[in-house]
Amino acid sequence: MSVSFGDYVYGAYKTTSGVLSTQVLLKTEALDFGLGGLKSIMLVDTGIDLSGASTAIVEVMLEYRNSRIDAFATTSWIKCDPHGVAYPLVTALEFKVNVRASDITDFAIDSIRFVVKQPDRRFGRSDVRAFKAGFTEEER
Amino acid sequence: MRAFSFELRPTGLRPDNRGYRGTPFLTVAQNVKVKNKALEYYVGEMETFPTLSAGAVTVDMTMDWPFPQIFHSGDGIFICTRTHLYQLVYASGTWTITDRLAAYTGHNVNWPWTFADFPGTPVFASANVLVYYDRTDAAWYTYDKNNSHGGGSNWSSSWYQPVSICNFRGQYIAVGSKTTTTFPSQTRIIRWSDIGRFGWFGHTSDERSNEAGEMYVNADSDEILLRCLPLSTGIVVYGTFHSYFLRPVMDPPTYALDLIGGIGISNPLAVGGDEDMHIIVDRRGCLWALAPMVDPRNNDYMKPKRLGYEEFLYPLVQGCDPDTGTGMVSVVYNKWENEYFISNGTTSYLFNEEGLTQVQRCVSGLLDMKEVRLART
C-alpha cells in the first residue's frame, strides 16, 4: 500500500446539510440593553476588519419587536463596511442580533458593540439603570 | 438625544433557554469555537482519512453513522464499520490490511464498537459481536451468541457478548448485554478478568489467583449497562438509567461499586473523554461533566457537574436506536485540542471548557498520525 500520511490529525466525518463550511452565523438572545421602552440601534460594530479580504462579507440582521407578546420581525441582511460596522437604524423594544460572515477563514470576534439611542421620553429616568448596566454615555 | 454604547462579548450557545435578556450567550453559533473568550472560525481541524488499500483489501471508509470508528494501539490502526474490522499494520516499509471480522458473515454490526487496548491481545466489543485475539491459539475469534456464531473458547458459550469493554490497569472490564436473560439478567452484569489475560470468573480464570470476578448492579431489570470507561482511579459504568463508579479495593483484590446518580445514556457512544474527565449526553439531552474529586480521606469520588444545553442536545438523542444503529449521538474526544464533537450524524456540536458551539462536521473517529508514530509510506 502506498499512501502518504502526514503528521496530521485525520478524521472520519460527514458534513451536515444545514451548515455551510464557509459561513459563520451568530445570533444573540433577546437584548433590551437594560432600557425600558423603545430604543433605536444606530450602529452595530462587529469589530471584524475586512480590508484585505476581497471576497469576504460580513452582514448584520436584526430581529425586533415592540411588545414582549409579539413575534419578532426581521430586517433584511445589512452589509457591513470594510471596518465591520453596519448601520441598521431600527427602533423597537427588544432585539435579537444576527451576524453572518462568509469566506472568512480567519474569522474571530470577541465583542459586538452597539450604539443605542432612546427616543422614548417616558423612560428618561432609566438613564440611571443604563449606567448601572454598564453603559458609557456618548453625547452626539 | 443621548446615545449609549453597549458591548456584548459572545460566549457560545446558551446553557438553558429560560429567556434571560442581555446575556452574552447565543442561540445560534455556527462554525465557530470559543477560544480565549472570543469566537473564532472552526469546522474541525483535521484531514480527511485517505482511501487505503493493500492487495485485494480496500478499507471501506464510507460514512455510515456512527461508523467508521477509529482506534489505534501498538497492534496497529483499527477501523471499525458495520461489516468490517480492519487492522492496519505497518512493518518493514509495508502496510498490511486484514479484516478481523471476515469470519462474521451474514450479520451486520449496529451497536457501536468499544475497544480494550491490551498490548498483543486487543479486544473489541459491540453488543452484536465480540472480537478478540487469543494469544495461546494465535488466532482472532468472533463470538455472537444471538446468532449462534461461536468462536474461540475464552468467552463462555452461555454468556452473551458484552456491550462494552475496556482495559483498566491490566484487567479487562466487560459490562452488559443487549439481550435480557432470566434473573439476574446479563444486561446488568459487570465482569473483570484476570490481570493480564482474557480469563473470566466462572469460565477460564485462574481461580487460585483470585483476581477475576463479577457483580450485578442493584437496579431495575430494565437497566442495561452500556459503557465502561476508565476515569482516574476506577471505571465509570454507564447504564440506561444510572451511572456507577467501579473502584478497585484490596484485601481481597476486588472491586466496589458506588452509585454516582441517575445519569443514564442512550447508547454506548454518548460518553467520551479520557482518564481525567468524561463528557456525557444523558437520555434527556443534558450535558454533564464527570471528573474526580478528592474527599478528606484522600479517596477519589465522582461528582457530576450539570452543564445543561438540553435545548440543543435533546433533538440529538431523539430517534436514537442502537438496535438498528440509527440516530446515535456520539461524543468523540479530540485530546489534541481538548474538545468534544457531539454529533448524531445530521447535526454536530463542539464543546470545550469555554462553551458549546455548532460545527459543520459530524466526527465519528479521529487519529493523530504524529502520535501513532507511523513512518511515512
PDB file of C-alpha atoms in Angstrom, chain B residues 151-324:
ATOM      1  CA  GLY B 151     -15.552 -18.674  18.064  1.00  0.00           C
ATOM      2  CA  GLY B 152     -12.776 -19.430  20.497  1.00  0.00           C
ATOM      3  CA  SER B 153     -13.110 -20.833  23.975  1.00  0.00           C
ATOM      4  CA  ASN B 154     -12.122 -17.963  26.256  1.00  0.00           C
ATOM      5  CA  TRP B 155     -15.625 -16.498  26.447  1.00  0.00           C
ATOM      6  CA  SER B 156     -18.314 -18.820  27.811  1.00  0.00           C
ATOM      7  CA  SER B 157     -20.894 -20.026  25.325  1.00  0.00           C
ATOM      8  CA  SER B 158     -23.584 -19.443  27.951  1.00  0.00           C
ATOM      9  CA  TRP B 159     -22.805 -15.723  28.098  1.00  0.00           C
ATOM     10  CA  TYR B 160     -23.982 -13.068  25.705  1.00  0.00           C
ATOM     11  CA  GLN B 161     -21.372 -10.800  24.196  1.00  0.00           C
ATOM     12  CA  PRO B 162     -20.809  -7.659  26.276  1.00  0.00           C
ATOM     13  CA  VAL B 163     -21.986  -4.232  25.193  1.00  0.00           C
ATOM     14  CA  SER B 164     -18.742  -2.527  26.156  1.00  0.00           C
ATOM     15  CA  ILE B 165     -15.222  -3.454  27.162  1.00  0.00           C
ATOM     16  CA  CYS B 166     -12.152  -1.538  28.316  1.00  0.00           C
ATOM     17  CA  ASN B 167      -8.709  -2.000  29.809  1.00  0.00           C
ATOM     18  CA  PHE B 168      -8.182  -0.825  33.352  1.00  0.00           C
ATOM     19  CA  ARG B 169      -4.676  -1.293  34.681  1.00  0.00           C
ATOM     20  CA  GLY B 170      -4.194  -4.639  33.014  1.00  0.00           C
ATOM     21  CA  GLN B 171      -7.658  -6.068  33.563  1.00  0.00           C
ATOM     22  CA  TYR B 172     -10.414  -6.357  31.004  1.00  0.00           C
ATOM     23  CA  ILE B 173     -13.660  -4.844  32.228  1.00  0.00           C
ATOM     24  CA  ALA B 174     -16.763  -6.003  30.324  1.00  0.00           C
ATOM     25  CA  VAL B 175     -20.296  -4.823  31.023  1.00  0.00           C
ATOM     26  CA  GLY B 176     -23.841  -5.583  29.998  1.00  0.00           C
ATOM     27  CA  SER B 177     -25.503  -7.431  27.176  1.00  0.00           C
ATOM     28  CA  LYS B 178     -28.192  -6.280  24.807  1.00  0.00           C
ATOM     29  CA  THR B 179     -30.249  -9.408  25.486  1.00  0.00           C
ATOM     30  CA  THR B 180     -32.236  -9.732  28.699  1.00  0.00           C
ATOM     31  CA  THR B 181     -31.862 -13.102  30.393  1.00  0.00           C
ATOM     32  CA  THR B 182     -33.546 -14.773  33.351  1.00  0.00           C
ATOM     33  CA  PHE B 183     -32.844 -13.176  36.704  1.00  0.00           C
ATOM     34  CA  PRO B 184     -30.245 -11.909  37.278  1.00  0.00           C
ATOM     35  CA  SER B 185     -30.086 -10.548  33.785  1.00  0.00           C
ATOM     36  CA  GLN B 186     -26.774 -10.337  31.962  1.00  0.00           C
ATOM     37  CA  THR B 187     -27.782  -6.835  30.909  1.00  0.00           C
ATOM     38  CA  ARG B 188     -26.743  -5.685  34.406  1.00  0.00           C
ATOM     39  CA  ILE B 189     -23.513  -7.637  34.852  1.00  0.00           C
ATOM     40  CA  ILE B 190     -20.029  -6.244  35.347  1.00  0.00           C
ATOM     41  CA  ARG B 191     -17.182  -8.675  34.753  1.00  0.00           C
ATOM     42  CA  TRP B 192     -13.478  -8.160  35.377  1.00  0.00           C
ATOM     43  CA  SER B 193     -10.839 -10.557  34.104  1.00  0.00           C
ATOM     44  CA  ASP B 194      -7.629 -11.978  35.464  1.00  0.00           C
ATOM     45  CA  ILE B 195      -4.829  -9.472  35.451  1.00  0.00           C
ATOM     46  CA  GLY B 196      -3.049  -9.563  32.114  1.00  0.00           C
ATOM     47  CA  ARG B 197      -5.130 -12.227  30.411  1.00  0.00           C
ATOM     48  CA  PHE B 198      -8.512 -12.739  28.794  1.00  0.00           C
ATOM     49  CA  GLY B 199      -9.665 -15.133  31.536  1.00  0.00           C
ATOM     50  CA  TRP B 200     -13.046 -14.733  33.203  1.00  0.00           C
ATOM     51  CA  PHE B 201     -14.541 -15.737  36.528  1.00  0.00           C
ATOM     52  CA  GLY B 202     -16.621 -18.901  36.264  1.00  0.00           C
ATOM     53  CA  HIS B 203     -15.003 -19.897  32.995  1.00  0.00           C
ATOM     54  CA  THR B 204     -11.315 -19.630  32.209  1.00  0.00           C
ATOM     55  CA  SER B 205      -9.931 -17.573  35.067  1.00  0.00           C
ATOM     56  CA  ASP B 206      -7.170 -18.803  37.303  1.00  0.00           C
ATOM     57  CA  GLU B 207      -9.211 -19.181  40.490  1.00  0.00           C
ATOM     58  CA  ARG B 208      -6.097 -19.549  42.650  1.00  0.00           C
ATOM     59  CA  SER B 209      -5.089 -16.028  41.785  1.00  0.00           C
ATOM     60  CA  ASN B 210      -8.468 -14.710  42.946  1.00  0.00           C
ATOM     61  CA  GLU B 211      -8.354 -11.817  40.508  1.00  0.00           C
ATOM     62  CA  ALA B 212     -11.321 -12.204  38.186  1.00  0.00           C
ATOM     63  CA  GLY B 213     -14.844 -11.539  39.378  1.00  0.00           C
ATOM     64  CA  GLU B 214     -18.283 -10.297  38.559  1.00  0.00           C
ATOM     65  CA  MET B 215     -21.209  -8.449  40.104  1.00  0.00           C
ATOM     66  CA  TYR B 216     -24.645  -7.274  39.110  1.00  0.00           C
ATOM     67  CA  VAL B 217     -25.672  -3.688  39.620  1.00  0.00           C
ATOM     68  CA  ASN B 218     -28.526  -3.232  42.040  1.00  0.00           C
ATOM     69  CA  ALA B 219     -31.011  -1.756  39.595  1.00  0.00           C
ATOM     70  CA  ASP B 220     -34.262  -2.410  37.854  1.00  0.00           C
ATOM     71  CA  SER B 221     -34.238  -5.279  35.388  1.00  0.00           C
ATOM     72  CA  ASP B 222     -34.789  -2.749  32.592  1.00  0.00           C
ATOM     73  CA  GLU B 223     -31.350  -1.305  33.205  1.00  0.00           C
ATOM     74  CA  ILE B 224     -28.792  -2.139  30.541  1.00  0.00           C
ATOM     75  CA  LEU B 225     -25.155  -1.365  31.191  1.00  0.00           C
ATOM     76  CA  LEU B 226     -23.951   0.381  28.057  1.00  0.00           C
ATOM     77  CA  ARG B 227     -20.448   1.669  28.571  1.00  0.00           C
ATOM     78  CA  CYS B 228     -17.421   1.253  30.799  1.00  0.00           C
ATOM     79  CA  LEU B 229     -14.680   3.855  30.643  1.00  0.00           C
ATOM     80  CA  PRO B 230     -11.726   4.395  32.982  1.00  0.00           C
ATOM     81  CA  LEU B 231     -11.694   7.607  34.990  1.00  0.00           C
ATOM     82  CA  SER B 232      -8.944   8.432  37.434  1.00  0.00           C
ATOM     83  CA  THR B 233      -8.628   5.596  39.974  1.00  0.00           C
ATOM     84  CA  GLY B 234     -11.508   3.483  38.699  1.00  0.00           C
ATOM     85  CA  ILE B 235     -14.018   2.811  35.965  1.00  0.00           C
ATOM     86  CA  VAL B 236     -17.309   4.578  35.366  1.00  0.00           C
ATOM     87  CA  VAL B 237     -20.063   2.230  34.243  1.00  0.00           C
ATOM     88  CA  TYR B 238     -22.907   3.953  32.434  1.00  0.00           C
ATOM     89  CA  GLY B 239     -26.339   2.385  32.170  1.00  0.00           C
ATOM     90  CA  THR B 240     -29.618   3.372  30.631  1.00  0.00           C
ATOM     91  CA  PHE B 241     -30.847   4.928  33.892  1.00  0.00           C
ATOM     92  CA  HIS B 242     -27.883   5.226  36.258  1.00  0.00           C
ATOM     93  CA  SER B 243     -24.143   5.573  36.336  1.00  0.00           C
ATOM     94  CA  TYR B 244     -21.770   3.846  38.745  1.00  0.00           C
ATOM     95  CA  PHE B 245     -18.179   4.142  39.836  1.00  0.00           C
ATOM     96  CA  LEU B 246     -16.332   0.845  39.985  1.00  0.00           C
ATOM     97  CA  ARG B 247     -13.286   1.255  42.169  1.00  0.00           C
ATOM     98  CA  PRO B 248     -10.615  -1.309  42.991  1.00  0.00           C
ATOM     99  CA  VAL B 249     -10.235  -2.370  46.613  1.00  0.00           C
ATOM    100  CA  MET B 250      -7.696  -4.668  48.214  1.00  0.00           C
ATOM    101  CA  ASP B 251      -7.970  -7.453  50.759  1.00  0.00           C
ATOM    102  CA  PRO B 252      -9.062  -9.397  48.801  1.00  0.00           C
ATOM    103  CA  PRO B 253      -8.358  -7.709  45.481  1.00  0.00           C
ATOM    104  CA  THR B 254     -11.754  -6.950  44.036  1.00  0.00           C
ATOM    105  CA  TYR B 255     -13.991  -4.033  43.104  1.00  0.00           C
ATOM    106  CA  ALA B 256     -16.558  -1.984  44.951  1.00  0.00           C
ATOM    107  CA  LEU B 257     -19.449  -0.197  43.305  1.00  0.00           C
ATOM    108  CA  ASP B 258     -20.676   3.303  44.143  1.00  0.00           C
ATOM    109  CA  LEU B 259     -23.778   4.843  42.649  1.00  0.00           C
ATOM    110  CA  ILE B 260     -22.938   8.172  41.022  1.00  0.00           C
ATOM    111  CA  GLY B 261     -26.508   9.118  40.268  1.00  0.00           C
ATOM    112  CA  GLY B 262     -29.369   8.974  37.845  1.00  0.00           C
ATOM    113  CA  ILE B 263     -27.408   9.881  34.747  1.00  0.00           C
ATOM    114  CA  GLY B 264     -28.391   7.392  32.066  1.00  0.00           C
ATOM    115  CA  ILE B 265     -27.239   7.320  28.462  1.00  0.00           C
ATOM    116  CA  SER B 266     -28.986   6.375  25.241  1.00  0.00           C
ATOM    117  CA  ASN B 267     -26.188   4.388  23.648  1.00  0.00           C
ATOM    118  CA  PRO B 268     -22.549   3.478  24.382  1.00  0.00           C
ATOM    119  CA  LEU B 269     -21.137   6.400  22.396  1.00  0.00           C
ATOM    120  CA  ALA B 270     -22.995   9.058  24.380  1.00  0.00           C
ATOM    121  CA  VAL B 271     -19.994   9.475  26.645  1.00  0.00           C
ATOM    122  CA  GLY B 272     -16.451  10.418  25.709  1.00  0.00           C
ATOM    123  CA  GLY B 273     -13.265  11.561  27.340  1.00  0.00           C
ATOM    124  CA  ASP B 274     -10.119  10.290  28.944  1.00  0.00           C
ATOM    125  CA  GLU B 275      -8.975   9.350  32.433  1.00  0.00           C
ATOM    126  CA  ASP B 276      -9.210  12.950  33.612  1.00  0.00           C
ATOM    127  CA  MET B 277     -12.771  13.825  32.610  1.00  0.00           C
ATOM    128  CA  HIS B 278     -15.828  12.385  30.883  1.00  0.00           C
ATOM    129  CA  ILE B 279     -18.403  14.395  28.955  1.00  0.00           C
ATOM    130  CA  ILE B 280     -21.836  12.768  28.890  1.00  0.00           C
ATOM    131  CA  VAL B 281     -25.039  13.384  26.944  1.00  0.00           C
ATOM    132  CA  ASP B 282     -27.779  11.843  29.068  1.00  0.00           C
ATOM    133  CA  ARG B 283     -31.072  10.418  27.848  1.00  0.00           C
ATOM    134  CA  ARG B 284     -32.778  13.793  28.262  1.00  0.00           C
ATOM    135  CA  GLY B 285     -30.152  15.572  26.177  1.00  0.00           C
ATOM    136  CA  CYS B 286     -28.487  17.227  29.142  1.00  0.00           C
ATOM    137  CA  LEU B 287     -24.721  17.620  29.020  1.00  0.00           C
ATOM    138  CA  TRP B 288     -22.741  16.550  32.093  1.00  0.00           C
ATOM    139  CA  ALA B 289     -19.081  16.623  33.035  1.00  0.00           C
ATOM    140  CA  LEU B 290     -17.747  13.946  35.330  1.00  0.00           C
ATOM    141  CA  ALA B 291     -14.401  14.406  36.992  1.00  0.00           C
ATOM    142  CA  PRO B 292     -12.782  13.011  40.127  1.00  0.00           C
ATOM    143  CA  MET B 293     -12.942  14.904  43.388  1.00  0.00           C
ATOM    144  CA  VAL B 294     -10.870  14.119  46.448  1.00  0.00           C
ATOM    145  CA  ASP B 295     -12.511  13.711  49.828  1.00  0.00           C
ATOM    146  CA  PRO B 296     -10.707  14.340  53.162  1.00  0.00           C
ATOM    147  CA  ARG B 297      -9.658  10.700  53.335  1.00  0.00           C
ATOM    148  CA  ASN B 298      -7.876  11.112  50.000  1.00  0.00           C
ATOM    149  CA  ASN B 299     -10.224   8.778  48.208  1.00  0.00           C
ATOM    150  CA  ASP B 300     -11.483   9.719  44.793  1.00  0.00           C
ATOM    151  CA  TYR B 301     -15.183  10.109  44.366  1.00  0.00           C
ATOM    152  CA  MET B 302     -17.102  11.196  41.323  1.00  0.00           C
ATOM    153  CA  LYS B 303     -19.113  14.376  41.303  1.00  0.00           C
ATOM    154  CA  PRO B 304     -21.107  15.048  38.133  1.00  0.00           C
ATOM    155  CA  LYS B 305     -21.489  18.658  37.072  1.00  0.00           C
ATOM    156  CA  ARG B 306     -24.596  19.584  35.162  1.00  0.00           C
ATOM    157  CA  LEU B 307     -23.772  21.733  32.123  1.00  0.00           C
ATOM    158  CA  GLY B 308     -27.220  21.926  30.510  1.00  0.00           C
ATOM    159  CA  TYR B 309     -27.744  22.597  26.781  1.00  0.00           C
ATOM    160  CA  GLU B 310     -30.878  20.392  26.546  1.00  0.00           C
ATOM    161  CA  GLU B 311     -32.319  22.888  24.076  1.00  0.00           C
ATOM    162  CA  PHE B 312     -29.684  21.866  21.545  1.00  0.00           C
ATOM    163  CA  LEU B 313     -28.836  18.292  22.532  1.00  0.00           C
ATOM    164  CA  TYR B 314     -32.268  16.824  23.194  1.00  0.00           C
ATOM    165  CA  PRO B 315     -33.053  16.745  19.444  1.00  0.00           C
ATOM    166  CA  LEU B 316     -29.873  14.713  19.018  1.00  0.00           C
ATOM    167  CA  VAL B 317     -30.906  11.927  21.393  1.00  0.00           C
ATOM    168  CA  GLN B 318     -34.396  11.651  19.960  1.00  0.00           C
ATOM    169  CA  GLY B 319     -34.581   8.824  17.478  1.00  0.00           C
ATOM    170  CA  CYS B 320     -31.505   7.081  18.859  1.00  0.00           C
ATOM    171  CA  ASP B 321     -31.866   3.330  18.294  1.00  0.00           C
ATOM    172  CA  PRO B 322     -28.778   1.194  18.920  1.00  0.00           C
ATOM    173  CA  ASP B 323     -30.532  -1.971  17.725  1.00  0.00           C
ATOM    174  CA  THR B 324     -30.737  -0.541  14.235  1.00  0.00           C
TER     175      THR B 324
END
